[in-house]
Every structure is written in structure tokens, then in C-alpha cells.
Amino acid sequence: QQSEAPTTTLEQPSTEANMEAARQKAAEDLQRIAAEEEALQNQVEQENLAKTATAEEDLRATQLQAMQQQAATAAEQGAVEAARLSEEAATQGGASEGVVAA
């Protein structure tokens, strides 16, 4: 039985060394996990910024397209109105020319 006592005493430092090694590995794992988490958060933030920029560009493009459509519609309406006025002026001018010719 006395031969077991020294064995137990010898195992104790080994167990403490194993526990210390396990603590150190756990600490390293926590640091690695924290670094990976930070990297993932940065990646997500960058992706969100890119999505926001893309959404803003899409919105600007849509707004520009709407403004161009409004301008085209206004130009078309202006052209129609100009043609109507021109036709009206020609009709009135033709009527007065007709009167002069008669």
C-alpha cells in the first residue's frame, strides 16, 4: 500500500500540468474564437455597407429614371401643345390670308 502513495504524489503534478495545459488551450481557443467572431462581424458589416450602397445606387437610378420619364412626358406634352398652337395659328393665318386673297 505504501508503494501506491508515491505514485499518487507523482500523478498530482502531472494532473496539475495537464489542467494548466487544458486551461492554456482553452484560453487560446477563446482568443481564436473571439478573433473569428470579430472577423465575421467585420465581414457582415462590410456586406451590409455594400448592400446599402447598392440599394442607394438602385434608388438613385430609379429616381433618375422617373425624372427622365417625367421630362419626356413634359416634352411630349409640350410638343403636342406646340403643334396644336401652330395648327391653330396656321388656321387663323390661313383664314386671314383667305380673306385677303378674296
Coordinates of N, CA, C and O in Angstrom, one line a residue:
Q1 N 0.8 -1.2 0.0 CA 0.0 0.0 0.0 C 0.9 1.3 0.0 O 0.5 2.3 -0.5
Q2 N 2.0 1.2 0.6 CA 2.9 2.3 0.7 C 3.5 2.6 -0.7 O 3.8 3.7 -1.0
S3 N 3.5 1.6 -1.5 CA 4.1 1.9 -2.9 C 3.1 2.7 -3.7 O 3.4 3.4 -4.6
E4 N 1.8 2.7 -3.4 CA 0.8 3.5 -4.1 C 0.9 5.0 -3.7 O 0.6 5.8 -4.5
A5 N 1.3 5.3 -2.5 CA 1.3 6.7 -2.1 C 2.3 7.5 -2.9 O 1.9 8.6 -3.4
P6 N 3.5 7.0 -3.2 CA 4.4 7.8 -4.1 C 3.8 8.0 -5.5 O 3.9 9.0 -6.1
T7 N 3.1 7.0 -6.0 CA 2.5 7.0 -7.3 C 1.5 8.1 -7.4 O 1.4 8.9 -8.3
T8 N 0.6 8.2 -6.3 CA -0.4 9.3 -6.3 C 0.3 10.6 -6.2 O -0.1 11.6 -6.9
T9 N 1.4 10.8 -5.5 CA 2.1 12.0 -5.4 C 2.7 12.4 -6.7 O 2.7 13.5 -7.1
L10 N 3.2 11.4 -7.5 CA 3.8 11.7 -8.8 C 2.7 12.0 -9.8 O 2.9 12.9 -10.7
E11 N 1.5 11.5 -9.7 CA 0.4 11.8 -10.6 C -0.1 13.2 -10.4 O -0.6 13.8 -11.3
Q12 N -0.1 13.7 -9.2 CA -0.6 15.0 -8.9 C 0.0 16.1 -9.7 O -0.7 16.9 -10.4
P13 N 1.3 16.2 -9.8 CA 1.9 17.3 -10.6 C 1.6 17.1 -12.1 O 1.3 18.0 -12.8
S14 N 1.5 15.8 -12.5 CA 1.1 15.6 -13.9 C -0.3 16.0 -14.2 O -0.6 16.6 -15.2
T15 N -1.2 15.8 -13.2 CA -2.6 16.2 -13.3 C -2.7 17.7 -13.4 O -3.4 18.3 -14.2
E16 N -1.9 18.4 -12.5 CA -1.9 19.9 -12.5 C -1.3 20.4 -13.8 O -1.8 21.4 -14.3
A17 N -0.3 19.7 -14.3 CA 0.3 20.2 -15.5 C -0.7 20.0 -16.7 O -0.9 20.9 -17.5
N18 N -1.5 18.9 -16.6 CA -2.5 18.7 -17.7 C -3.6 19.7 -17.5 O -4.1 20.2 -18.6
M19 N -4.0 20.0 -16.3 CA -5.0 21.0 -16.1 C -4.5 22.4 -16.6 O -5.3 23.1 -17.2
E20 N -3.3 22.7 -16.3 CA -2.7 24.0 -16.8 C -2.7 24.0 -18.3 O -3.0 25.0 -18.9
A21 N -2.3 22.9 -18.9 CA -2.2 22.8 -20.4 C -3.6 23.0 -20.9 O -3.9 23.7 -22.0
A22 N -4.6 22.3 -20.3 CA -6.0 22.5 -20.7 C -6.5 23.9 -20.6 O -7.2 24.4 -21.5
R23 N -6.2 24.6 -19.5 CA -6.5 26.0 -19.3 C -5.9 26.8 -20.4 O -6.6 27.7 -21.0
Q24 N -4.7 26.6 -20.7 CA -4.0 27.4 -21.7 C -4.6 27.1 -23.1 O -4.8 28.1 -23.8
K25 N -4.9 25.9 -23.4 CA -5.6 25.6 -24.7 C -6.9 26.2 -24.7 O -7.3 26.8 -25.8
A26 N -7.7 26.2 -23.6 CA -9.0 26.8 -23.6 C -8.9 28.3 -23.8 O -9.7 28.9 -24.6
A27 N -7.9 28.9 -23.2 CA -7.7 30.4 -23.4 C -7.3 30.7 -24.8 O -7.8 31.7 -25.4
E28 N -6.4 29.9 -25.4 CA -6.1 30.1 -26.8 C -7.3 29.9 -27.7 O -7.5 30.6 -28.7
D29 N -8.1 28.9 -27.4 CA -9.4 28.6 -28.2 C -10.3 29.8 -28.1 O -10.9 30.2 -29.1
L30 N -10.4 30.4 -26.9 CA -11.3 31.5 -26.7 C -10.8 32.7 -27.5 O -11.6 33.4 -28.1
Q31 N -9.5 32.9 -27.5 CA -8.9 34.0 -28.3 C -9.1 33.8 -29.8 O -9.5 34.7 -30.5
R32 N -9.0 32.6 -30.2 CA -9.2 32.3 -31.6 C -10.6 32.5 -32.0 O -11.0 33.1 -33.0
I33 N -11.5 32.0 -31.1 CA -13.0 32.2 -31.4 C -13.4 33.6 -31.4 O -14.1 34.1 -32.3
A34 N -12.8 34.4 -30.5 CA -13.1 35.9 -30.4 C -12.6 36.5 -31.7 O -13.3 37.4 -32.3
A35 N -11.4 36.1 -32.2 CA -10.9 36.7 -33.4 C -11.7 36.3 -34.6 O -12.0 37.2 -35.5
E36 N -12.2 35.1 -34.6 CA -13.0 34.7 -35.7 C -14.4 35.4 -35.7 O -14.9 35.8 -36.7
E37 N -14.9 35.6 -34.5 CA -16.2 36.3 -34.4 C -16.0 37.7 -34.9 O -16.9 38.2 -35.6
E38 N -14.9 38.4 -34.5 CA -14.7 39.8 -34.9 C -14.6 39.8 -36.4 O -15.1 40.7 -37.1
A39 N -13.8 38.9 -37.0 CA -13.7 38.8 -38.4 C -15.0 38.7 -39.1 O -15.3 39.3 -40.1
L40 N -15.9 37.8 -38.6 CA -17.2 37.6 -39.2 C -18.1 38.8 -39.0 O -18.8 39.2 -40.0
Q41 N -18.0 39.5 -37.9 CA -18.7 40.7 -37.7 C -18.3 41.8 -38.7 O -19.1 42.5 -39.3
N42 N -17.0 41.9 -38.9 CA -16.5 42.8 -39.9 C -16.9 42.5 -41.3 O -17.3 43.4 -42.0
Q43 N -16.9 41.2 -41.6 CA -17.4 40.8 -42.9 C -18.9 41.1 -43.1 O -19.3 41.6 -44.1
V44 N -19.7 40.8 -42.1 CA -21.1 41.1 -42.2 C -21.3 42.6 -42.3 O -22.1 43.1 -43.1
E45 N -20.6 43.4 -41.6 CA -20.7 44.9 -41.6 C -20.3 45.4 -43.0 O -21.0 46.2 -43.6
Q46 N -19.2 44.8 -43.6 CA -18.8 45.2 -45.0 C -19.9 44.8 -46.0 O -20.2 45.6 -46.9
E47 N -20.5 43.6 -45.8 CA -21.5 43.2 -46.7 C -22.8 44.1 -46.6 O -23.4 44.4 -47.6
N48 N -23.1 44.5 -45.4 CA -24.2 45.4 -45.2 C -24.0 46.7 -45.8 O -24.9 47.3 -46.4
L49 N -22.8 47.2 -45.6 CA -22.4 48.5 -46.2 C -22.5 48.4 -47.8 O -23.0 49.3 -48.4
A50 N -22.1 47.3 -48.3 CA -22.1 47.1 -49.8 C -23.6 47.1 -50.2 O -24.0 47.6 -51.2
K51 N -24.4 46.3 -49.4 CA -25.8 46.2 -49.8 C -26.5 47.6 -49.7 O -27.3 47.9 -50.5
T52 N -26.2 48.4 -48.7 CA -26.7 49.7 -48.5 C -26.3 50.6 -49.7 O -27.2 51.3 -50.2
A53 N -25.1 50.5 -50.0 CA -24.6 51.3 -51.2 C -25.3 50.9 -52.5 O -25.7 51.8 -53.2
T54 N -25.5 49.6 -52.7 CA -26.2 49.1 -53.8 C -27.6 49.6 -53.8 O -28.1 50.0 -54.9
A55 N -28.3 49.5 -52.7 CA -29.6 49.9 -52.6 C -29.8 51.4 -52.8 O -30.7 51.9 -53.5
E56 N -28.8 52.2 -52.3 CA -28.8 53.7 -52.6 C -28.6 53.9 -54.1 O -29.3 54.8 -54.7
E57 N -27.7 53.2 -54.7 CA -27.5 53.4 -56.2 C -28.7 53.0 -56.9 O -29.1 53.7 -57.9
D58 N -29.4 51.9 -56.5 CA -30.6 51.5 -57.2 C -31.7 52.5 -57.1 O -32.4 52.8 -58.0
L59 N -31.8 53.1 -55.8 CA -32.8 54.1 -55.6 C -32.5 55.4 -56.5 O -33.4 55.9 -57.1
R60 N -31.3 55.8 -56.5 CA -30.9 56.9 -57.3 C -31.2 56.7 -58.8 O -31.7 57.5 -59.5
A61 N -30.9 55.5 -59.3 CA -31.2 55.1 -60.7 C -32.7 55.1 -60.9 O -33.1 55.6 -62.0
T62 N -33.4 54.6 -60.0 CA -34.9 54.6 -60.2 C -35.4 56.1 -60.2 O -36.3 56.4 -61.0
Q63 N -34.9 56.9 -59.3 CA -35.3 58.3 -59.2 C -34.9 59.0 -60.5 O -35.7 59.8 -61.1
L64 N -33.7 58.8 -61.0 CA -33.3 59.4 -62.2 C -34.2 58.9 -63.4 O -34.6 59.8 -64.2
Q65 N -34.5 57.7 -63.4 CA -35.4 57.1 -64.5 C -36.7 57.8 -64.4 O -37.3 58.2 -65.5
A66 N -37.3 58.0 -63.2 CA -38.6 58.6 -63.1 C -38.5 60.1 -63.5 O -39.4 60.5 -64.2
M67 N -37.4 60.8 -63.2 CA -37.3 62.1 -63.6 C -37.1 62.2 -65.2 O -37.7 63.1 -65.8
Q68 N -36.4 61.3 -65.7 CA -36.3 61.3 -67.2 C -37.6 61.0 -67.9 O -38.0 61.6 -68.9
Q69 N -38.4 60.1 -67.3 CA -39.7 59.8 -67.8 C -40.6 61.1 -67.7 O -41.4 61.4 -68.6
Q70 N -40.6 61.8 -66.6 CA -41.4 63.0 -66.4 C -40.9 64.0 -67.4 O -41.8 64.7 -68.0
A71 N -39.6 64.1 -67.6 CA -39.1 65.1 -68.6 C -39.6 64.8 -70.0 O -40.0 65.6 -70.8
A72 N -39.6 63.5 -70.3 CA -40.0 63.0 -71.7 C -41.5 63.3 -71.8 O -41.9 63.7 -72.9
T73 N -42.3 63.0 -70.8 CA -43.7 63.2 -70.8 C -44.0 64.7 -71.0 O -44.8 65.1 -71.8
A74 N -43.3 65.6 -70.2 CA -43.5 67.0 -70.3 C -43.1 67.5 -71.7 O -43.8 68.3 -72.3
A75 N -42.0 67.0 -72.3 CA -41.6 67.4 -73.6 C -42.6 66.9 -74.7 O -42.9 67.7 -75.6
E76 N -43.1 65.7 -74.5 CA -44.2 65.3 -75.4 C -45.4 66.1 -75.3 O -46.0 66.5 -76.3
Q77 N -45.8 66.5 -74.1 CA -47.0 67.3 -73.9 C -46.7 68.7 -74.5 O -47.6 69.3 -75.1
G78 N -45.5 69.2 -74.3 CA -45.1 70.5 -74.9 C -45.1 70.5 -76.4 O -45.6 71.4 -77.0
A79 N -44.7 69.4 -77.0 CA -44.7 69.2 -78.4 C -46.1 69.2 -79.0 O -46.4 69.8 -80.0
V80 N -47.0 68.4 -78.3 CA -48.4 68.3 -78.7 C -49.0 69.7 -78.6 O -49.7 70.1 -79.5
E81 N -48.7 70.4 -77.5 CA -49.3 71.8 -77.3 C -48.8 72.7 -78.4 O -49.5 73.5 -79.0
A82 N -47.5 72.6 -78.7 CA -46.9 73.5 -79.7 C -47.5 73.2 -81.1 O -47.8 74.1 -81.9
A83 N -47.7 71.9 -81.4 CA -48.3 71.5 -82.6 C -49.7 72.1 -82.7 O -50.1 72.6 -83.8
R84 N -50.5 72.0 -81.6 CA -51.8 72.5 -81.6 C -51.8 74.0 -81.8 O -52.6 74.5 -82.7
L85 N -50.9 74.7 -81.1 CA -50.9 76.2 -81.3 C -50.4 76.5 -82.7 O -51.0 77.5 -83.3
S86 N -49.5 75.8 -83.3 CA -49.0 76.0 -84.6 C -50.2 75.8 -85.6 O -50.3 76.6 -86.5
E87 N -50.9 74.7 -85.4 CA -52.0 74.4 -86.3 C -53.1 75.5 -86.2 O -53.7 76.0 -87.2
E88 N -53.3 75.9 -84.9 CA -54.3 77.0 -84.7 C -53.9 78.3 -85.4 O -54.7 79.0 -86.0
A89 N -52.6 78.6 -85.3 CA -52.1 79.8 -85.9 C -52.1 79.7 -87.4 O -52.5 80.7 -88.1
A90 N -51.8 78.5 -87.9 CA -51.9 78.3 -89.4 C -53.4 78.5 -89.8 O -53.6 79.1 -90.9
T91 N -54.3 78.0 -89.1 CA -55.7 78.0 -89.5 C -56.1 79.5 -89.4 O -56.8 79.9 -90.4
Q92 N -55.8 80.2 -88.4 CA -56.2 81.6 -88.3 C -55.4 82.4 -89.4 O -56.0 83.3 -90.0
G93 N -54.2 82.1 -89.6 CA -53.4 82.8 -90.6 C -53.9 82.5 -92.0 O -54.1 83.4 -92.8
G94 N -54.3 81.2 -92.2 CA -54.8 80.8 -93.5 C -56.2 81.5 -93.7 O -56.5 81.9 -94.8
A95 N -57.0 81.6 -92.7 CA -58.3 82.3 -92.8 C -58.1 83.7 -93.1 O -58.8 84.2 -94.0
S96 N -57.2 84.4 -92.5 CA -57.0 85.8 -92.8 C -56.4 86.0 -94.2 O -56.7 86.9 -94.9
E97 N -55.5 85.0 -94.6 CA -54.9 85.1 -95.9 C -56.0 84.8 -96.9 O -56.0 85.5 -98.0
G98 N -56.9 83.9 -96.6 CA -58.0 83.7 -97.5 C -58.9 84.9 -97.6 O -59.4 85.2 -98.7
V99 N -59.0 85.6 -96.6 CA -59.8 86.9 -96.6 C -59.1 87.9 -97.5 O -59.7 88.5 -98.3
V100 N -57.8 88.0 -97.3 CA -57.0 88.9 -98.1 C -57.0 88.5 -99.6 O -57.2 89.4 -100.4
A101 N -57.0 87.2 -99.8 CA -57.0 86.7 -101.2 C -58.3 87.0 -101.8 O -58.4 87.2 -103.0
A102 N -59.3 86.9 -101.0 CA -60.7 87.1 -101.6 C -60.8 88.5 -101.8 O -61.2 89.1 -102.8

